Each structure stands twice: as C-alpha cells, then as structure tokens.
PDB file of C-alpha atoms in Angstrom:
ATOM      1  CA  MET A   1      -1.924  53.434 113.258  1.00  0.00           C
ATOM      2  CA  LYS A   2      -1.174  57.076 112.855  1.00  0.00           C
ATOM      3  CA  LEU A   3      -4.221  57.789 114.997  1.00  0.00           C
ATOM      4  CA  LEU A   4      -3.034  54.721 117.572  1.00  0.00           C
ATOM      5  CA  CYS A   5       0.325  56.546 117.778  1.00  0.00           C
ATOM      6  CA  VAL A   6      -1.191  59.663 118.865  1.00  0.00           C
ATOM      7  CA  VAL A   7      -3.472  57.817 121.372  1.00  0.00           C
ATOM      8  CA  PHE A   8      -0.539  56.049 122.668  1.00  0.00           C
ATOM      9  CA  ALA A   9       1.444  59.734 122.887  1.00  0.00           C
ATOM     10  CA  CYS A  10      -1.237  61.170 125.055  1.00  0.00           C
ATOM     11  CA  ALA A  11      -1.603  58.158 127.176  1.00  0.00           C
ATOM     12  CA  ALA A  12       2.525  58.512 127.654  1.00  0.00           C
ATOM     13  CA  ALA A  13       2.044  62.192 128.476  1.00  0.00           C
ATOM     14  CA  PHE A  14      -0.443  61.733 130.745  1.00  0.00           C
ATOM     15  CA  ALA A  15       0.963  58.861 132.858  1.00  0.00           C
ATOM     16  CA  GLN A  16       4.318  61.033 133.238  1.00  0.00           C
ATOM     17  CA  GLN A  17       2.231  64.082 134.224  1.00  0.00           C
ATOM     18  CA  GLN A  18       0.461  61.663 136.911  1.00  0.00           C
ATOM     19  CA  ASN A  19       4.217  60.977 138.179  1.00  0.00           C
ATOM     20  CA  VAL A  20       5.295  64.375 138.559  1.00  0.00           C
ATOM     21  CA  THR A  21       5.809  64.932 141.889  1.00  0.00           C
ATOM     22  CA  PRO A  22       3.349  67.871 143.811  1.00  0.00           C
ATOM     23  CA  LEU A  23       7.132  69.375 144.723  1.00  0.00           C
ATOM     24  CA  ALA A  24       8.234  69.308 141.156  1.00  0.00           C
ATOM     25  CA  ARG A  25       5.086  70.753 140.202  1.00  0.00           C
ATOM     26  CA  LEU A  26       5.710  73.770 142.374  1.00  0.00           C
ATOM     27  CA  GLU A  27       9.099  74.116 140.846  1.00  0.00           C
ATOM     28  CA  ALA A  28       7.648  73.941 137.629  1.00  0.00           C
ATOM     29  CA  ASN A  29       5.091  76.764 138.239  1.00  0.00           C
ATOM     30  CA  VAL A  30       8.118  78.726 139.763  1.00  0.00           C
ATOM     31  CA  GLN A  31      10.331  78.200 137.060  1.00  0.00           C
ATOM     32  CA  ARG A  32       7.150  79.760 134.596  1.00  0.00           C
ATOM     33  CA  ILE A  33       7.030  82.960 136.584  1.00  0.00           C
ATOM     34  CA  THR A  34      10.876  83.326 136.740  1.00  0.00           C
ATOM     35  CA  LYS A  35      10.392  83.078 132.525  1.00  0.00           C
ATOM     36  CA  SER A  36       7.594  85.580 132.387  1.00  0.00           C
ATOM     37  CA  VAL A  37      10.224  88.234 133.547  1.00  0.00           C
ATOM     38  CA  ASN A  38      13.238  88.906 131.660  1.00  0.00           C
ATOM     39  CA  ALA A  39      16.589  88.965 134.819  1.00  0.00           C
ATOM     40  CA  THR A  40      18.572  86.578 135.857  1.00  0.00           C
ATOM     41  CA  TRP A  41      17.582  84.350 138.980  1.00  0.00           C
ATOM     42  CA  GLY A  42      18.710  82.574 141.322  1.00  0.00           C
ATOM     43  CA  ILE A  43      16.357  81.214 144.044  1.00  0.00           C
ATOM     44  CA  TYR A  44      16.513  78.753 146.738  1.00  0.00           C
ATOM     45  CA  ILE A  45      13.591  77.675 149.034  1.00  0.00           C
ATOM     46  CA  LYS A  46      13.409  75.444 151.758  1.00  0.00           C
ATOM     47  CA  CYS A  47      10.901  73.979 154.529  1.00  0.00           C
ATOM     48  CA  LEU A  48      12.624  73.536 157.661  1.00  0.00           C
ATOM     49  CA  GLU A  49      10.325  70.311 158.877  1.00  0.00           C
ATOM     50  CA  THR A  50      10.077  68.412 155.753  1.00  0.00           C
ATOM     51  CA  GLY A  51      13.502  69.162 154.305  1.00  0.00           C
ATOM     52  CA  GLU A  52      11.911  69.706 150.717  1.00  0.00           C
ATOM     53  CA  GLU A  53      14.047  71.850 148.459  1.00  0.00           C
ATOM     54  CA  ILE A  54      13.590  73.869 145.543  1.00  0.00           C
ATOM     55  CA  ALA A  55      17.255  75.447 144.235  1.00  0.00           C
ATOM     56  CA  ILE A  56      17.197  77.138 140.719  1.00  0.00           C
ATOM     57  CA  ASP A  57      20.460  78.642 139.974  1.00  0.00           C
ATOM     58  CA  ALA A  58      20.878  78.875 143.916  1.00  0.00           C
ATOM     59  CA  ASP A  59      24.807  78.354 143.511  1.00  0.00           C
ATOM     60  CA  ARG A  60      25.296  81.326 141.605  1.00  0.00           C
ATOM     61  CA  GLN A  61      27.004  84.168 143.400  1.00  0.00           C
ATOM     62  CA  MET A  62      25.401  87.005 142.948  1.00  0.00           C
ATOM     63  CA  ASP A  63      24.942  90.993 144.215  1.00  0.00           C
ATOM     64  CA  THR A  64      22.999  91.228 147.462  1.00  0.00           C
ATOM     65  CA  MET A  65      22.796  94.505 147.484  1.00  0.00           C
ATOM     66  CA  SER A  66      21.436  95.320 150.899  1.00  0.00           C
ATOM     67  CA  VAL A  67      20.453  91.364 151.733  1.00  0.00           C
ATOM     68  CA  ILE A  68      24.175  91.994 152.770  1.00  0.00           C
ATOM     69  CA  LYS A  69      22.628  93.708 156.045  1.00  0.00           C
ATOM     70  CA  ILE A  70      21.573  90.666 157.707  1.00  0.00           C
ATOM     71  CA  PRO A  71      25.030  89.165 158.071  1.00  0.00           C
ATOM     72  CA  LEU A  72      26.265  92.695 158.889  1.00  0.00           C
ATOM     73  CA  MET A  73      23.964  92.238 161.797  1.00  0.00           C
ATOM     74  CA  ALA A  74      24.927  88.678 162.659  1.00  0.00           C
ATOM     75  CA  GLU A  75      28.386  90.049 163.243  1.00  0.00           C
ATOM     76  CA  ALA A  76      27.293  93.029 165.379  1.00  0.00           C
ATOM     77  CA  PHE A  77      25.557  90.408 167.510  1.00  0.00           C
ATOM     78  CA  ARG A  78      28.527  88.468 167.532  1.00  0.00           C
ATOM     79  CA  GLN A  79      30.835  91.293 168.906  1.00  0.00           C
ATOM     80  CA  ILE A  80      28.014  92.032 171.330  1.00  0.00           C
ATOM     81  CA  GLY A  81      27.841  88.668 172.573  1.00  0.00           C
ATOM     82  CA  GLU A  82      32.071  88.965 173.329  1.00  0.00           C
ATOM     83  CA  GLY A  83      31.300  92.094 174.944  1.00  0.00           C
ATOM     84  CA  LYS A  84      33.223  94.711 172.692  1.00  0.00           C
ATOM     85  CA  PHE A  85      29.818  96.848 172.962  1.00  0.00           C
ATOM     86  CA  ALA A  86      26.029  96.619 173.630  1.00  0.00           C
ATOM     87  CA  LEU A  87      22.819  97.408 172.251  1.00  0.00           C
ATOM     88  CA  THR A  88      22.496  99.704 174.413  1.00  0.00           C
ATOM     89  CA  ASP A  89      25.552 101.801 174.005  1.00  0.00           C
ATOM     90  CA  ARG A  90      24.904 105.509 171.596  1.00  0.00           C
ATOM     91  CA  VAL A  91      26.177 106.597 168.655  1.00  0.00           C
ATOM     92  CA  THR A  92      26.400 110.522 168.094  1.00  0.00           C
ATOM     93  CA  LEU A  93      24.883 111.682 164.566  1.00  0.00           C
ATOM     94  CA  THR A  94      27.195 113.872 162.261  1.00  0.00           C
ATOM     95  CA  ASP A  95      26.562 115.044 159.245  1.00  0.00           C
ATOM     96  CA  ALA A  96      29.773 113.428 157.940  1.00  0.00           C
ATOM     97  CA  ALA A  97      28.232 110.116 158.763  1.00  0.00           C
ATOM     98  CA  LYS A  98      25.068 110.601 156.779  1.00  0.00           C
ATOM     99  CA  ARG A  99      24.359 108.584 153.825  1.00  0.00           C
ATOM    100  CA  PRO A 100      22.241 109.143 150.435  1.00  0.00           C
ATOM    101  CA  GLY A 101      19.608 106.226 149.443  1.00  0.00           C
ATOM    102  CA  THR A 102      17.639 104.706 151.523  1.00  0.00           C
ATOM    103  CA  GLY A 103      16.310 105.551 155.507  1.00  0.00           C
ATOM    104  CA  ILE A 104      15.882 107.993 157.728  1.00  0.00           C
ATOM    105  CA  ILE A 105      18.724 108.930 159.829  1.00  0.00           C
ATOM    106  CA  ARG A 106      19.922 111.596 157.072  1.00  0.00           C
ATOM    107  CA  SER A 107      17.159 113.800 157.789  1.00  0.00           C
ATOM    108  CA  LEU A 108      17.729 113.681 161.368  1.00  0.00           C
ATOM    109  CA  ASP A 109      19.679 117.025 163.185  1.00  0.00           C
ATOM    110  CA  PRO A 110      23.415 116.442 163.797  1.00  0.00           C
ATOM    111  CA  GLY A 111      24.252 115.810 167.249  1.00  0.00           C
ATOM    112  CA  VAL A 112      20.904 113.213 167.842  1.00  0.00           C
ATOM    113  CA  GLN A 113      22.182 110.012 169.912  1.00  0.00           C
ATOM    114  CA  LEU A 114      20.939 106.717 168.454  1.00  0.00           C
ATOM    115  CA  THR A 115      21.327 103.389 170.468  1.00  0.00           C
ATOM    116  CA  ILE A 116      23.054 100.470 168.601  1.00  0.00           C
ATOM    117  CA  LYS A 117      19.754  98.791 168.776  1.00  0.00           C
ATOM    118  CA  ASP A 118      18.300 102.085 166.860  1.00  0.00           C
ATOM    119  CA  LEU A 119      20.562 101.725 164.439  1.00  0.00           C
ATOM    120  CA  LEU A 120      20.611  97.845 163.687  1.00  0.00           C
ATOM    121  CA  THR A 121      16.914  98.046 163.678  1.00  0.00           C
ATOM    122  CA  LEU A 122      16.410 101.091 161.166  1.00  0.00           C
ATOM    123  CA  MET A 123      19.417  99.187 159.011  1.00  0.00           C
ATOM    124  CA  ILE A 124      16.643  96.372 158.248  1.00  0.00           C
ATOM    125  CA  ILE A 125      13.367  97.233 158.695  1.00  0.00           C
ATOM    126  CA  VAL A 126      14.035 100.780 156.401  1.00  0.00           C
ATOM    127  CA  SER A 127      17.421  99.545 154.774  1.00  0.00           C
ATOM    128  CA  ASP A 128      18.926 102.766 156.388  1.00  0.00           C
ATOM    129  CA  ASN A 129      22.373 103.427 154.902  1.00  0.00           C
ATOM    130  CA  THR A 130      23.431 106.208 157.388  1.00  0.00           C
ATOM    131  CA  ALA A 131      23.059 102.948 160.048  1.00  0.00           C
ATOM    132  CA  THR A 132      24.498 100.590 158.118  1.00  0.00           C
ATOM    133  CA  ASP A 133      27.852 102.612 157.784  1.00  0.00           C
ATOM    134  CA  LEU A 134      27.822 103.412 161.209  1.00  0.00           C
ATOM    135  CA  ILE A 135      27.180  99.406 162.074  1.00  0.00           C
ATOM    136  CA  TYR A 136      30.508  99.002 159.511  1.00  0.00           C
ATOM    137  CA  ASP A 137      32.155 101.478 161.505  1.00  0.00           C
ATOM    138  CA  LYS A 138      31.502  99.790 164.936  1.00  0.00           C
ATOM    139  CA  VAL A 139      32.567  95.922 163.599  1.00  0.00           C
ATOM    140  CA  GLY A 140      35.662  96.424 161.908  1.00  0.00           C
ATOM    141  CA  GLY A 141      34.333  96.810 158.263  1.00  0.00           C
ATOM    142  CA  PRO A 142      32.939  95.057 155.736  1.00  0.00           C
ATOM    143  CA  GLU A 143      36.003  92.384 155.995  1.00  0.00           C
ATOM    144  CA  ALA A 144      34.798  91.635 159.500  1.00  0.00           C
ATOM    145  CA  VAL A 145      31.551  90.511 157.909  1.00  0.00           C
ATOM    146  CA  THR A 146      32.812  88.381 155.334  1.00  0.00           C
ATOM    147  CA  LYS A 147      35.542  86.689 158.099  1.00  0.00           C
ATOM    148  CA  LEU A 148      32.634  85.610 160.167  1.00  0.00           C
ATOM    149  CA  MET A 149      30.450  84.083 157.241  1.00  0.00           C
ATOM    150  CA  ASP A 150      33.604  82.262 156.052  1.00  0.00           C
ATOM    151  CA  THR A 151      33.748  80.936 159.617  1.00  0.00           C
ATOM    152  CA  TRP A 152      30.245  79.861 159.275  1.00  0.00           C
ATOM    153  CA  GLY A 153      31.003  77.736 155.686  1.00  0.00           C
ATOM    154  CA  LEU A 154      28.703  80.333 154.235  1.00  0.00           C
ATOM    155  CA  LYS A 155      32.175  80.925 151.726  1.00  0.00           C
ATOM    156  CA  SER A 156      30.255  82.503 148.782  1.00  0.00           C
ATOM    157  CA  ILE A 157      29.035  85.677 150.856  1.00  0.00           C
ATOM    158  CA  HIS A 158      31.026  88.390 151.228  1.00  0.00           C
ATOM    159  CA  ALA A 159      30.577  92.190 151.945  1.00  0.00           C
ATOM    160  CA  ASP A 160      32.420  94.167 149.607  1.00  0.00           C
ATOM    161  CA  ALA A 161      31.976  97.693 150.365  1.00  0.00           C
ATOM    162  CA  ASN A 162      29.988 100.052 152.908  1.00  0.00           C
ATOM    163  CA  ALA A 163      27.513 102.319 151.574  1.00  0.00           C
ATOM    164  CA  ASP A 164      29.594 105.327 151.271  1.00  0.00           C
ATOM    165  CA  ALA A 165      32.068 103.780 149.190  1.00  0.00           C
ATOM    166  CA  TRP A 166      29.131 101.820 146.871  1.00  0.00           C
ATOM    167  CA  PHE A 167      27.333 105.197 146.431  1.00  0.00           C
ATOM    168  CA  LYS A 168      31.172 107.065 145.692  1.00  0.00           C
ATOM    169  CA  ALA A 169      31.876 104.384 142.901  1.00  0.00           C
ATOM    170  CA  LEU A 170      27.957 104.724 141.173  1.00  0.00           C
ATOM    171  CA  ARG A 171      28.544 108.608 140.771  1.00  0.00           C
ATOM    172  CA  ALA A 172      31.930 108.241 139.575  1.00  0.00           C
ATOM    173  CA  ALA A 173      30.334 105.873 136.543  1.00  0.00           C
ATOM    174  CA  GLY A 174      28.148 108.253 135.677  1.00  0.00           C
ATOM    175  CA  SER A 175      25.537 105.436 133.931  1.00  0.00           C
ATOM    176  CA  ALA A 176      23.490 103.522 136.555  1.00  0.00           C
ATOM    177  CA  GLU A 177      22.729 101.296 133.978  1.00  0.00           C
ATOM    178  CA  ALA A 178      26.552 100.842 133.358  1.00  0.00           C
ATOM    179  CA  PHE A 179      27.493 100.811 136.323  1.00  0.00           C
ATOM    180  CA  HIS A 180      25.196  97.421 136.909  1.00  0.00           C
ATOM    181  CA  ARG A 181      26.215  95.736 133.341  1.00  0.00           C
ATOM    182  CA  GLU A 182      29.967  96.207 134.491  1.00  0.00           C
ATOM    183  CA  ALA A 183      29.436  94.722 138.014  1.00  0.00           C
ATOM    184  CA  LYS A 184      32.437  95.284 139.038  1.00  0.00           C
ATOM    185  CA  HIS A 185      31.372  97.405 142.296  1.00  0.00           C
ATOM    186  CA  PRO A 186      29.026  94.725 144.041  1.00  0.00           C
ATOM    187  CA  PHE A 187      27.640  96.402 147.588  1.00  0.00           C
ATOM    188  CA  GLY A 188      27.794  92.361 148.865  1.00  0.00           C
ATOM    189  CA  LEU A 189      27.627  88.895 147.206  1.00  0.00           C
ATOM    190  CA  SER A 190      26.082  85.498 148.056  1.00  0.00           C
ATOM    191  CA  SER A 191      24.559  82.638 146.676  1.00  0.00           C
ATOM    192  CA  PRO A 192      20.813  81.974 146.988  1.00  0.00           C
ATOM    193  CA  ARG A 193      21.329  78.992 149.070  1.00  0.00           C
ATOM    194  CA  ASP A 194      23.892  80.324 151.172  1.00  0.00           C
ATOM    195  CA  MET A 195      21.761  83.101 152.352  1.00  0.00           C
ATOM    196  CA  GLY A 196      19.514  81.074 152.807  1.00  0.00           C
ATOM    197  CA  ARG A 197      21.743  78.449 155.122  1.00  0.00           C
ATOM    198  CA  LEU A 198      21.938  81.766 157.385  1.00  0.00           C
ATOM    199  CA  LEU A 199      18.663  82.309 157.494  1.00  0.00           C
ATOM    200  CA  GLU A 200      17.832  78.702 158.428  1.00  0.00           C
ATOM    201  CA  LYS A 201      20.594  79.260 161.185  1.00  0.00           C
ATOM    202  CA  ILE A 202      18.999  82.611 162.625  1.00  0.00           C
ATOM    203  CA  GLU A 203      15.494  80.665 162.459  1.00  0.00           C
ATOM    204  CA  LYS A 204      17.266  77.576 164.157  1.00  0.00           C
ATOM    205  CA  GLY A 205      18.636  80.077 166.965  1.00  0.00           C
ATOM    206  CA  GLU A 206      22.322  78.637 166.161  1.00  0.00           C
ATOM    207  CA  ALA A 207      23.380  82.464 165.025  1.00  0.00           C
ATOM    208  CA  VAL A 208      25.813  83.667 167.391  1.00  0.00           C
ATOM    209  CA  SER A 209      23.464  82.368 170.151  1.00  0.00           C
ATOM    210  CA  LYS A 210      19.696  81.281 170.847  1.00  0.00           C
ATOM    211  CA  SER A 211      18.922  84.973 172.220  1.00  0.00           C
ATOM    212  CA  ALA A 212      20.800  86.494 169.573  1.00  0.00           C
ATOM    213  CA  SER A 213      19.023  84.718 166.578  1.00  0.00           C
ATOM    214  CA  ASP A 214      15.492  85.615 168.816  1.00  0.00           C
ATOM    215  CA  GLN A 215      16.536  89.419 168.559  1.00  0.00           C
ATOM    216  CA  MET A 216      17.390  89.430 164.842  1.00  0.00           C
ATOM    217  CA  LEU A 217      14.188  87.809 163.664  1.00  0.00           C
ATOM    218  CA  ARG A 218      12.216  90.106 165.941  1.00  0.00           C
ATOM    219  CA  ILE A 219      13.938  93.100 163.725  1.00  0.00           C
ATOM    220  CA  MET A 220      13.227  91.278 160.981  1.00  0.00           C
ATOM    221  CA  ARG A 221       9.827  90.820 161.391  1.00  0.00           C
ATOM    222  CA  GLY A 222       9.532  94.629 161.572  1.00  0.00           C
ATOM    223  CA  GLN A 223      10.543  94.993 157.953  1.00  0.00           C
ATOM    224  CA  VAL A 224       8.350  97.736 156.353  1.00  0.00           C
ATOM    225  CA  TYR A 225       8.728  96.900 152.763  1.00  0.00           C
ATOM    226  CA  THR A 226       6.121  94.186 151.973  1.00  0.00           C
ATOM    227  CA  SER A 227       6.026  94.556 147.918  1.00  0.00           C
ATOM    228  CA  ARG A 228       7.923  91.280 147.261  1.00  0.00           C
ATOM    229  CA  LEU A 229       7.792  88.407 149.533  1.00  0.00           C
ATOM    230  CA  PRO A 230       4.574  89.500 151.445  1.00  0.00           C
ATOM    231  CA  ARG A 231       2.703  90.997 148.939  1.00  0.00           C
ATOM    232  CA  TYR A 232       0.289  87.995 148.303  1.00  0.00           C
ATOM    233  CA  VAL A 233       0.892  86.365 151.229  1.00  0.00           C
ATOM    234  CA  SER A 234      -1.326  85.286 154.202  1.00  0.00           C
ATOM    235  CA  GLY A 235      -1.400  83.210 157.220  1.00  0.00           C
ATOM    236  CA  PHE A 236       2.308  83.530 157.677  1.00  0.00           C
ATOM    237  CA  ALA A 237       4.821  86.104 159.361  1.00  0.00           C
ATOM    238  CA  ILE A 238       7.691  86.583 157.038  1.00  0.00           C
ATOM    239  CA  PRO A 239      11.001  88.360 158.582  1.00  0.00           C
ATOM    240  CA  HIS A 240      12.780  89.158 155.824  1.00  0.00           C
ATOM    241  CA  LYS A 241      15.124  91.956 153.959  1.00  0.00           C
ATOM    242  CA  THR A 242      14.871  93.331 150.512  1.00  0.00           C
ATOM    243  CA  GLY A 243      18.333  94.376 148.602  1.00  0.00           C
ATOM    244  CA  ASP A 244      17.487  96.831 145.712  1.00  0.00           C
ATOM    245  CA  PHE A 245      19.281  98.584 142.330  1.00  0.00           C
ATOM    246  CA  LEU A 246      15.701  98.830 140.511  1.00  0.00           C
ATOM    247  CA  PRO A 247      15.040  97.968 138.244  1.00  0.00           C
ATOM    248  CA  TYR A 248      17.970  96.074 137.641  1.00  0.00           C
ATOM    249  CA  ILE A 249      18.311  94.347 141.033  1.00  0.00           C
ATOM    250  CA  GLY A 250      15.194  93.662 143.278  1.00  0.00           C
ATOM    251  CA  ASN A 251      15.807  90.880 146.017  1.00  0.00           C
ATOM    252  CA  ASP A 252      14.168  89.498 148.957  1.00  0.00           C
ATOM    253  CA  VAL A 253      15.105  86.803 151.570  1.00  0.00           C
ATOM    254  CA  GLY A 254      13.362  85.785 154.147  1.00  0.00           C
ATOM    255  CA  ILE A 255      11.231  83.232 156.471  1.00  0.00           C
ATOM    256  CA  LEU A 256       7.610  81.964 155.955  1.00  0.00           C
ATOM    257  CA  GLU A 257       6.679  81.049 159.769  1.00  0.00           C
ATOM    258  CA  SER A 258       3.619  79.799 160.727  1.00  0.00           C
ATOM    259  CA  ALA A 259       2.849  77.444 163.811  1.00  0.00           C
ATOM    260  CA  ASN A 260       4.017  74.595 161.989  1.00  0.00           C
ATOM    261  CA  ARG A 261       6.222  75.142 158.949  1.00  0.00           C
ATOM    262  CA  LYS A 262       9.194  77.252 158.689  1.00  0.00           C
ATOM    263  CA  VAL A 263      10.416  78.138 154.935  1.00  0.00           C
ATOM    264  CA  VAL A 264      13.258  79.352 154.010  1.00  0.00           C
ATOM    265  CA  MET A 265      12.664  81.734 150.573  1.00  0.00           C
ATOM    266  CA  SER A 266      16.104  83.254 149.315  1.00  0.00           C
ATOM    267  CA  ILE A 267      15.522  85.299 146.227  1.00  0.00           C
ATOM    268  CA  PHE A 268      17.913  87.137 144.100  1.00  0.00           C
ATOM    269  CA  THR A 269      17.752  89.069 140.831  1.00  0.00           C
ATOM    270  CA  ALA A 270      20.023  90.958 138.453  1.00  0.00           C
ATOM    271  CA  ASN A 271      19.950  92.146 134.770  1.00  0.00           C
ATOM    272  CA  HIS A 272      16.539  93.350 134.754  1.00  0.00           C
ATOM    273  CA  PHE A 273      15.678  96.344 132.853  1.00  0.00           C
ATOM    274  CA  GLY A 274      12.236  96.810 132.545  1.00  0.00           C
ATOM    275  CA  ALA A 275       9.827  97.860 135.145  1.00  0.00           C
ATOM    276  CA  GLY A 276      10.617  97.146 138.487  1.00  0.00           C
ATOM    277  CA  VAL A 277       6.994  96.861 139.597  1.00  0.00           C
ATOM    278  CA  ALA A 278       7.013  93.915 137.494  1.00  0.00           C
ATOM    279  CA  LEU A 279       9.978  92.376 139.177  1.00  0.00           C
ATOM    280  CA  GLU A 280       8.682  92.915 142.515  1.00  0.00           C
ATOM    281  CA  ASP A 281       5.161  91.171 141.589  1.00  0.00           C
ATOM    282  CA  ALA A 282       6.775  87.981 139.777  1.00  0.00           C
ATOM    283  CA  ILE A 283       8.720  87.864 143.393  1.00  0.00           C
ATOM    284  CA  GLY A 284       5.261  88.355 145.409  1.00  0.00           C
ATOM    285  CA  ARG A 285       3.855  85.540 143.116  1.00  0.00           C
ATOM    286  CA  ILE A 286       6.185  82.890 143.501  1.00  0.00           C
ATOM    287  CA  ALA A 287       6.035  83.362 147.790  1.00  0.00           C
ATOM    288  CA  GLU A 288       2.256  83.012 147.331  1.00  0.00           C
ATOM    289  CA  LEU A 289       2.911  79.830 145.213  1.00  0.00           C
ATOM    290  CA  VAL A 290       5.389  78.571 147.921  1.00  0.00           C
ATOM    291  CA  ALA A 291       3.353  79.912 151.008  1.00  0.00           C
ATOM    292  CA  ASN A 292      -0.155  78.005 149.578  1.00  0.00           C
ATOM    293  CA  TYR A 293       1.594  74.833 149.224  1.00  0.00           C
ATOM    294  CA  PHE A 294       3.066  74.469 152.497  1.00  0.00           C
ATOM    295  CA  ALA A 295      -0.025  75.896 154.180  1.00  0.00           C
ATOM    296  CA  ALA A 296      -1.963  72.813 152.531  1.00  0.00           C
ATOM    297  CA  ARG A 297       0.809  70.724 154.223  1.00  0.00           C
ATOM    298  CA  GLN A 298       0.518  71.770 157.404  1.00  0.00           C
TER     299      GLN A 298
END
C-alpha cells in the first residue's frame, strides 16, 4: 500500500509538471535566479506581440537610480515638441555645472558648447550626471518630469532629485551603506511595471510623438554599459538604460528587439550587500532566459 501511494504521488507530480505552461516554467526559472542572489527584486516582462507577461513584485515602488533619466528624456522631447527649445540649441559648460559620478562632461574644459542632443545622448549612453542636471535645468526640474509621468498615468514614477542634490545628501550621510539602508533620498522612484509601460509607450511610438519615440529609441540603442541585460543575449537589439548604486542597487530596463518580437524588460533591485558583479550576472541570466524563450517562438 505504501509503495502504491508513492507511485500515485509521483504520477500526480509528473502530471502536474506536464500541465505547467512554458511561460510559467520561464517565470519559475527567473524566480530561481532571483533567489540565488540575496536582494530585493522587482521584475516586469511583457512581449508586445503576444501579450505574455511576467510580474514579480512588479508594483513595488523602488529607487530607479539613473533609470529615471528615461522619463527625463521623455519630458525633454515633449518640450522640444512644443517648441520650447531645440535639439540643436547649445549649452555652455561651466565648472559650477560639473557633477561627480558617471559621465565624461566633467572632464571637459569649461566653455565647451554642447547641443541638447549631445546632452541627452550622453545622459543615456554613459549616464552622464552633468548632462542630467543641465537637462533638468532646461525642462524646469524634477517636478516637470513627475508631472508628465502622472499625466501619462504612470503614477509610481517620481523624479525626486537632481544629481547635485543626491550627491550632497550622500556626502552628508557619511556612509554609503547607511545612506542606502535609510532610503530617504532616492534619485527617482518607479515600479517595474510603470517603467515597463513607459518603455512600451516609447516602443509603440506613443511617447510624445512617433518621431520623438524613434529618437529616444535610437539614443538608447547606443547604450555603452552592457554588463546586464545584453550580457548573454544575441539576436536582439537592446535599447536600454541602467541605474546604479552598487553593490546595493543595480537596475536595467530596456526592450529586446528582433524582426518579430519586442519584449519589454524592467528589472529593479535593492538591498544587495554582496559583490556587484553577482547582481549584474543574475540580471544577465534572466535576460538570457527571456531572450531564448521568445526567440524560440518567433
């Protein structure tokens, strides 16, 4: 009787396994990777052609770090569309405008003149913080970005501070780890789902205009940092944007683009206190699983 019960249990487990959908299996494998790295995860994945979705704590509002520069870019293009300024307008660099952290503009001599297009490009592809604050100055500050996201129904997306304010708060905290644990000064906030919805809007040509959306995608395709979403992926172009406060936060959001598939991926992390490379590798492995899944169904 005992042996018979074991046989029935194994048969039931096998039957249950056979009824698992391919998408559910993909989600389970993604979950397995997240559990291998001790961090807080928020993930939203959506195939725009099939409507298939994976949402893992996708409505949790999390610190975007430099991912907030995508909404900032969108607001800049909105104002450009209204004729408030142009991509060809030039901004003169001063020493006072230079910001620490990522980017290259802080290494340039004061007096150099950069176009708005230069600033937007460097803000995205090398996450330039000086470019970011110059664009914030142009659009009217973080409040303008938050207002646009609210208008678009992306209620969880908030631009909280420019780079200058964030770095001042970090220096005042004394300890980077304590600063992160307190979580009082986010660079920006968003749920993975809302950031994914913004990416979908851009991919569909619905962010500001078709022309503006195409230009934003073109800029994001030039992303220099490739150690996360694109790490193990082939066969897809990946316009994307990272956000960093390693080892605590390592974000990456973007779109896997092929001839037949467009897959939004929005991955946020927090509370990671191990090696940053492990977090990046895990994000890369998740993207690899997702890319392989949708490549097989084109």
